[in-house]
mmCIF file of C-alpha atoms and ligand atoms in Angstrom:
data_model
loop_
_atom_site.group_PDB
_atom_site.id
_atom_site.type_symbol
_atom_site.label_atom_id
_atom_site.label_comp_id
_atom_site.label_asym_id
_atom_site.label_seq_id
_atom_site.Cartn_x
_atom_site.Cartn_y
_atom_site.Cartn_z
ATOM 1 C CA UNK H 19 -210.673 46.619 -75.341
ATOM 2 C CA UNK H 20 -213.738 45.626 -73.859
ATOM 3 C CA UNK H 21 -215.801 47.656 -70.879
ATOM 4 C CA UNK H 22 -215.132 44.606 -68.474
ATOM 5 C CA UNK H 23 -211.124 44.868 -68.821
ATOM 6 C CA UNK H 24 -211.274 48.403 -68.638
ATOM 7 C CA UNK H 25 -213.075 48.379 -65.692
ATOM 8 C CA UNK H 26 -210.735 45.622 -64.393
ATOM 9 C CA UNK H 27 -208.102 46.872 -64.816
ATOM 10 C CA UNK H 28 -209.465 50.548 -63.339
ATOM 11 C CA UNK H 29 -209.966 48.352 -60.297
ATOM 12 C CA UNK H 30 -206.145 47.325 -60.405
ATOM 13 C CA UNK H 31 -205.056 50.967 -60.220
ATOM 14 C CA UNK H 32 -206.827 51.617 -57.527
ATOM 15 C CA UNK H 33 -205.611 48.354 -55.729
ATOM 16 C CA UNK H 34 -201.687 49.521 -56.540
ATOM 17 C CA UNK H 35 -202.127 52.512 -55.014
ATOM 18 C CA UNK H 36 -204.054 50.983 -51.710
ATOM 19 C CA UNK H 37 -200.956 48.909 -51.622
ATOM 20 C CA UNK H 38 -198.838 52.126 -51.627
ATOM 21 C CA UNK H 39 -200.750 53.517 -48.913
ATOM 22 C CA UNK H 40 -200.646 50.456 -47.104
ATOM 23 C CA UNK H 41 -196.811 49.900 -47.153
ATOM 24 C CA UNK H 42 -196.345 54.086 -46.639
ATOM 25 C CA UNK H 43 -198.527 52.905 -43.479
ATOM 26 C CA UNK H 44 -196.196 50.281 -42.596
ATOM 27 C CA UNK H 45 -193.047 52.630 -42.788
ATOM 28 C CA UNK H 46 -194.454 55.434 -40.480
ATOM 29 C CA UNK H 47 -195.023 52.571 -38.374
ATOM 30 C CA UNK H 48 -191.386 51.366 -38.693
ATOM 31 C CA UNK H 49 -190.241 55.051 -38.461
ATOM 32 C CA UNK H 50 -192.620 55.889 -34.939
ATOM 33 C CA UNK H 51 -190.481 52.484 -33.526
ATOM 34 C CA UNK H 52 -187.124 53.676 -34.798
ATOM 35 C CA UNK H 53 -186.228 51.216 -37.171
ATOM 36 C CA UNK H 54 -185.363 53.209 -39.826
ATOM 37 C CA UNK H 55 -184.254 50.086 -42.090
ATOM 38 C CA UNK H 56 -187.363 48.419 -42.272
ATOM 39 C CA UNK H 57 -189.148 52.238 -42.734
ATOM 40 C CA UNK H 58 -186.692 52.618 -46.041
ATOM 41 C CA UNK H 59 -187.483 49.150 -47.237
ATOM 42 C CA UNK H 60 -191.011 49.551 -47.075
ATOM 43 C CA UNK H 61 -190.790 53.486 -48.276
ATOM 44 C CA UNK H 62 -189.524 52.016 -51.292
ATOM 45 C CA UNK H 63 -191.833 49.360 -51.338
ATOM 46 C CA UNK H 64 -194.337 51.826 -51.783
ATOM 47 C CA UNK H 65 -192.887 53.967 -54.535
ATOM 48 C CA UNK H 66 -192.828 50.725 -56.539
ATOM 49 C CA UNK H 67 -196.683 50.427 -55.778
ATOM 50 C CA UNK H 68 -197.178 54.031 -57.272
ATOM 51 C CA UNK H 69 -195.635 52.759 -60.271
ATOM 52 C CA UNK H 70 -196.921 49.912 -60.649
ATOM 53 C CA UNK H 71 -200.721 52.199 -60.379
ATOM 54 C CA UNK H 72 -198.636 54.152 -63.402
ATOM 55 C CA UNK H 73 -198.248 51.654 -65.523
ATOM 56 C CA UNK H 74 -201.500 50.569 -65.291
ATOM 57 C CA UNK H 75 -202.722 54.376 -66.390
ATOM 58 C CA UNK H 76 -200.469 54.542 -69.076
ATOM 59 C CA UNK H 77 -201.819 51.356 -70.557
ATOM 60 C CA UNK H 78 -205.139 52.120 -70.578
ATOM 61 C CA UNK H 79 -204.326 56.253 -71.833
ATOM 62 C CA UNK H 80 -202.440 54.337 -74.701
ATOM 63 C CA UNK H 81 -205.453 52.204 -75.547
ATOM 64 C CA UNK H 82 -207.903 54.990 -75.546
ATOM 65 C CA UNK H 83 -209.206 53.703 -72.504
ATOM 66 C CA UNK H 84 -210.896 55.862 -69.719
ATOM 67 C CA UNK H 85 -209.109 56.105 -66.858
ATOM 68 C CA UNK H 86 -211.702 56.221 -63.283
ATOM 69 C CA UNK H 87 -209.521 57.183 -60.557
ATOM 70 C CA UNK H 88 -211.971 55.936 -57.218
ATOM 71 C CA UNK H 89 -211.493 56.006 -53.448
ATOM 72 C CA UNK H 90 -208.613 54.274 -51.582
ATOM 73 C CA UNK H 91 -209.644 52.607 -48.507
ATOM 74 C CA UNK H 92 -207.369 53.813 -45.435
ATOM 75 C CA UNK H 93 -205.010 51.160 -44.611
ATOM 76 C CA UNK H 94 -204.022 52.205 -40.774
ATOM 77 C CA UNK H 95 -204.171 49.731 -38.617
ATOM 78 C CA UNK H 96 -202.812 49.035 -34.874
ATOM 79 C CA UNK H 97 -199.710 46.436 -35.786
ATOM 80 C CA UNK H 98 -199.353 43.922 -33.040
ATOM 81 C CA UNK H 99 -195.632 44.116 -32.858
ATOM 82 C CA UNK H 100 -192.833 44.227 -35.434
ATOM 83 C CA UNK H 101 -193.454 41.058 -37.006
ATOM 84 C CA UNK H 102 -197.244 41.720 -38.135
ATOM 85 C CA UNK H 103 -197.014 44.182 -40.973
ATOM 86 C CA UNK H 104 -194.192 41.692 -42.495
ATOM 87 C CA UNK H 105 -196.556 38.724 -42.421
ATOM 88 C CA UNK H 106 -199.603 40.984 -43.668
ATOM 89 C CA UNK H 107 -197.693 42.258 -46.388
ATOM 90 C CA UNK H 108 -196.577 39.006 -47.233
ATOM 91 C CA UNK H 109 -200.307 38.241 -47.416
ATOM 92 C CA UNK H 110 -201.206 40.662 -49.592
ATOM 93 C CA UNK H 111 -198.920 40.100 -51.945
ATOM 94 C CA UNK H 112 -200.129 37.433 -52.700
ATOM 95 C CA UNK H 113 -204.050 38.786 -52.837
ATOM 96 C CA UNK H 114 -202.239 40.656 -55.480
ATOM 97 C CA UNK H 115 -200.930 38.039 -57.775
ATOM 98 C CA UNK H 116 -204.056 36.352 -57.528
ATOM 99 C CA UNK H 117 -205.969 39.041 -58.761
ATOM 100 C CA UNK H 118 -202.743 40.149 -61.559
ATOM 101 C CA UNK H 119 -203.957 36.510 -62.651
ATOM 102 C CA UNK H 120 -207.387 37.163 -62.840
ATOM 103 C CA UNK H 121 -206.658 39.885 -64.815
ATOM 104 C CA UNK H 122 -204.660 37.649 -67.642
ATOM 105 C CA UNK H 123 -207.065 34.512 -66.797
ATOM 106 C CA UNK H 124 -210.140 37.476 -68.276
ATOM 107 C CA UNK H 125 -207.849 38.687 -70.917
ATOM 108 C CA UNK H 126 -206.997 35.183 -72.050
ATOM 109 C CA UNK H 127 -211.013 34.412 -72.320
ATOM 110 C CA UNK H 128 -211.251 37.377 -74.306
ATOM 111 C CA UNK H 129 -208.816 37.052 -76.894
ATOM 112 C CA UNK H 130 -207.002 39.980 -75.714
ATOM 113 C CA UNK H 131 -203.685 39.553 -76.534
ATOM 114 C CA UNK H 132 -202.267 43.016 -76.030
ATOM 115 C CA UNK H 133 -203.083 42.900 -72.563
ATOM 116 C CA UNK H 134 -201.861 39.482 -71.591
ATOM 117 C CA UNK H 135 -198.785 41.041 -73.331
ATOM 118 C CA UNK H 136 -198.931 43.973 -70.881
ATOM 119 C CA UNK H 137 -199.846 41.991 -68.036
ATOM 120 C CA UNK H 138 -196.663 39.232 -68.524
ATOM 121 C CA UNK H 139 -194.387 42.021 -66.296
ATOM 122 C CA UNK H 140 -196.883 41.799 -63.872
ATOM 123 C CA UNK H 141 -196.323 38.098 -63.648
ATOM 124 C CA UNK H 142 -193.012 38.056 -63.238
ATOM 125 C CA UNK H 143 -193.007 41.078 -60.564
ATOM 126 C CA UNK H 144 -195.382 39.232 -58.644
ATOM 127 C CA UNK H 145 -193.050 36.366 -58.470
ATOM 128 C CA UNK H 146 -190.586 38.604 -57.213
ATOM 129 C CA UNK H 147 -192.689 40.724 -54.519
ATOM 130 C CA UNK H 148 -193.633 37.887 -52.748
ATOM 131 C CA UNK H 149 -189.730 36.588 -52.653
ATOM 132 C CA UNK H 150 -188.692 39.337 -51.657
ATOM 133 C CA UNK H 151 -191.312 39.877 -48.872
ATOM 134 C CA UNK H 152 -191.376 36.863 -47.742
ATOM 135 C CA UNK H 153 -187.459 36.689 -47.164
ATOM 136 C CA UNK H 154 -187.841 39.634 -44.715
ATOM 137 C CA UNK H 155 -189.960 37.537 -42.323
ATOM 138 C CA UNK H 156 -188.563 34.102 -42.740
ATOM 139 C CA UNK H 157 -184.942 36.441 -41.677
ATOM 140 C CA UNK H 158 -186.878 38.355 -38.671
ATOM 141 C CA UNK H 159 -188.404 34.311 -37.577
ATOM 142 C CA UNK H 160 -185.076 33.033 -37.567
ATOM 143 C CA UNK H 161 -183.097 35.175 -36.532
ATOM 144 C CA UNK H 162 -184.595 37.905 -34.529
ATOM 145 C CA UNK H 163 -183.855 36.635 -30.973
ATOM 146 C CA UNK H 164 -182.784 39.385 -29.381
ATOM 147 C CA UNK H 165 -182.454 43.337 -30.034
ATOM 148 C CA UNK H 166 -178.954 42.613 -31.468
ATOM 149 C CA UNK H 167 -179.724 40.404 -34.206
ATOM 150 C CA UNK H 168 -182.889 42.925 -34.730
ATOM 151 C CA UNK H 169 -180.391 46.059 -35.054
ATOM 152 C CA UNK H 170 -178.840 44.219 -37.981
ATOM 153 C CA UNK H 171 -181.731 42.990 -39.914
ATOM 154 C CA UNK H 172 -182.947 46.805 -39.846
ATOM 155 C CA UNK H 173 -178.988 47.821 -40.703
ATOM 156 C CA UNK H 174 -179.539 45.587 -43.542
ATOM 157 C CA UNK H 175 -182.879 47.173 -45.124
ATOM 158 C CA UNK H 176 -181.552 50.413 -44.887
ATOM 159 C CA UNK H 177 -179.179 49.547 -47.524
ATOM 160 C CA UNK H 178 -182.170 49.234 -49.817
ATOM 161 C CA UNK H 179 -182.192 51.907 -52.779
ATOM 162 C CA UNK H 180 -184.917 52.867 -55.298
ATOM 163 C CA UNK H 181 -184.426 51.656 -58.924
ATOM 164 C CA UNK H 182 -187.072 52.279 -61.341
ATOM 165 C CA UNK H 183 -188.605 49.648 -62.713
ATOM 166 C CA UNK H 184 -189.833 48.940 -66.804
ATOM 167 C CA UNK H 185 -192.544 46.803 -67.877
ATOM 168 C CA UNK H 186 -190.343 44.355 -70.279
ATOM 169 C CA UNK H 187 -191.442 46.027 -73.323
ATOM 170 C CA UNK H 188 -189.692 48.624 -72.278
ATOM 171 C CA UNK H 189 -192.726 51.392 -72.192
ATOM 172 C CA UNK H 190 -191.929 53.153 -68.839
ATOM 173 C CA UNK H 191 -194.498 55.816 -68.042
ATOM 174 C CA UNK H 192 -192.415 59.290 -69.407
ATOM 175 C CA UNK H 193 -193.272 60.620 -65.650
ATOM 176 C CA UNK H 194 -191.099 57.918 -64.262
ATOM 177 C CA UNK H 195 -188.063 58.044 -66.716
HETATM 178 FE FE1 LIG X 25 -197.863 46.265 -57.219
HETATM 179 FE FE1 LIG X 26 -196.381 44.726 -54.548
#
């Protein structure tokens, strides 16, 4: 693998776990406020961001790659009001899958077929973190009108559960098995 990728993709671990942190940041939020629906959504939100930071590790440990852990950036900010940190994780998703594709748009230029091959998950996931993300604040715009209607939204994120996810090849970091 070449030193650029490596250090690309060193870059992406450190971005998966910002995104942990940042959605952990959002759920204390949700949990100071009470709504303890939208705190377990985004609680598992961010376990799937520490995997995600896994997988990356794993990759590069299986490719005799070095692995640079670096400093995560505090993501605590003052949220406007329950809508904002649904609309700026929306947003970041998709910073995300724009950099997941600059990741496969370098390994494409550089013949590097394993990784595209790594990254294709990636792809796919993104599709579905920004779905999923953005359904939760198209719901609270529509039909968040009054605390009633916000009682059941949260009612309905609590029923959220963690599943582990695989890359599609099926090599799931041991830790997370
Ligand atoms: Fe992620
Ligand atoms: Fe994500």
């Amino acid at each position: 693998m070449q030193e650029e990728m490596i250090e690309q993709l060193n870059r992406q671990i450190n971005l998966e776990f910002f995104s942990a942190y940042f959605y952990l940041d959002v759920a204390n939020y949700y949990t100071a406020e009470n709504l303890d629906g939208f705190a377990n959504w985004f609680s598992i939100q961010e376990r799937e961001e520490r995997d995600h930071a896994f997988f990356f590790i794993r990759y590069l440990q299986d490719n005799d790659c070095e692995v640079r852990l670096s400093e995560i950036a505090a993501p605590h900010r003052q949220y406007a009001g329950f809508e904002e940190p649904l609309k700026l994780a929306y947003s970041h998703e998709k910073t995300v899958t724009q950099r997941i594709h600059d990741l496969y748009d370098l390994a494409f230029t550089q013949k590097d077929f394993r990784t595209m091959q790594f990254l294709d998950w990636f792809i796919r996931e993104q599709g579905e973190e920004e779905k999923s993300v953005k359904t939760i604040g198209d719901k609270y715009t529509l039909f968040v009108n009054d605390q009633k209607s916000l009682y059941m939204l949260d009612g309905e994120l609590k029923t959220r559960v963690y599943t582990p996810a695989a890359p599609a090849d099926g090599t799931a970091p041991a830790a997370l098995a």
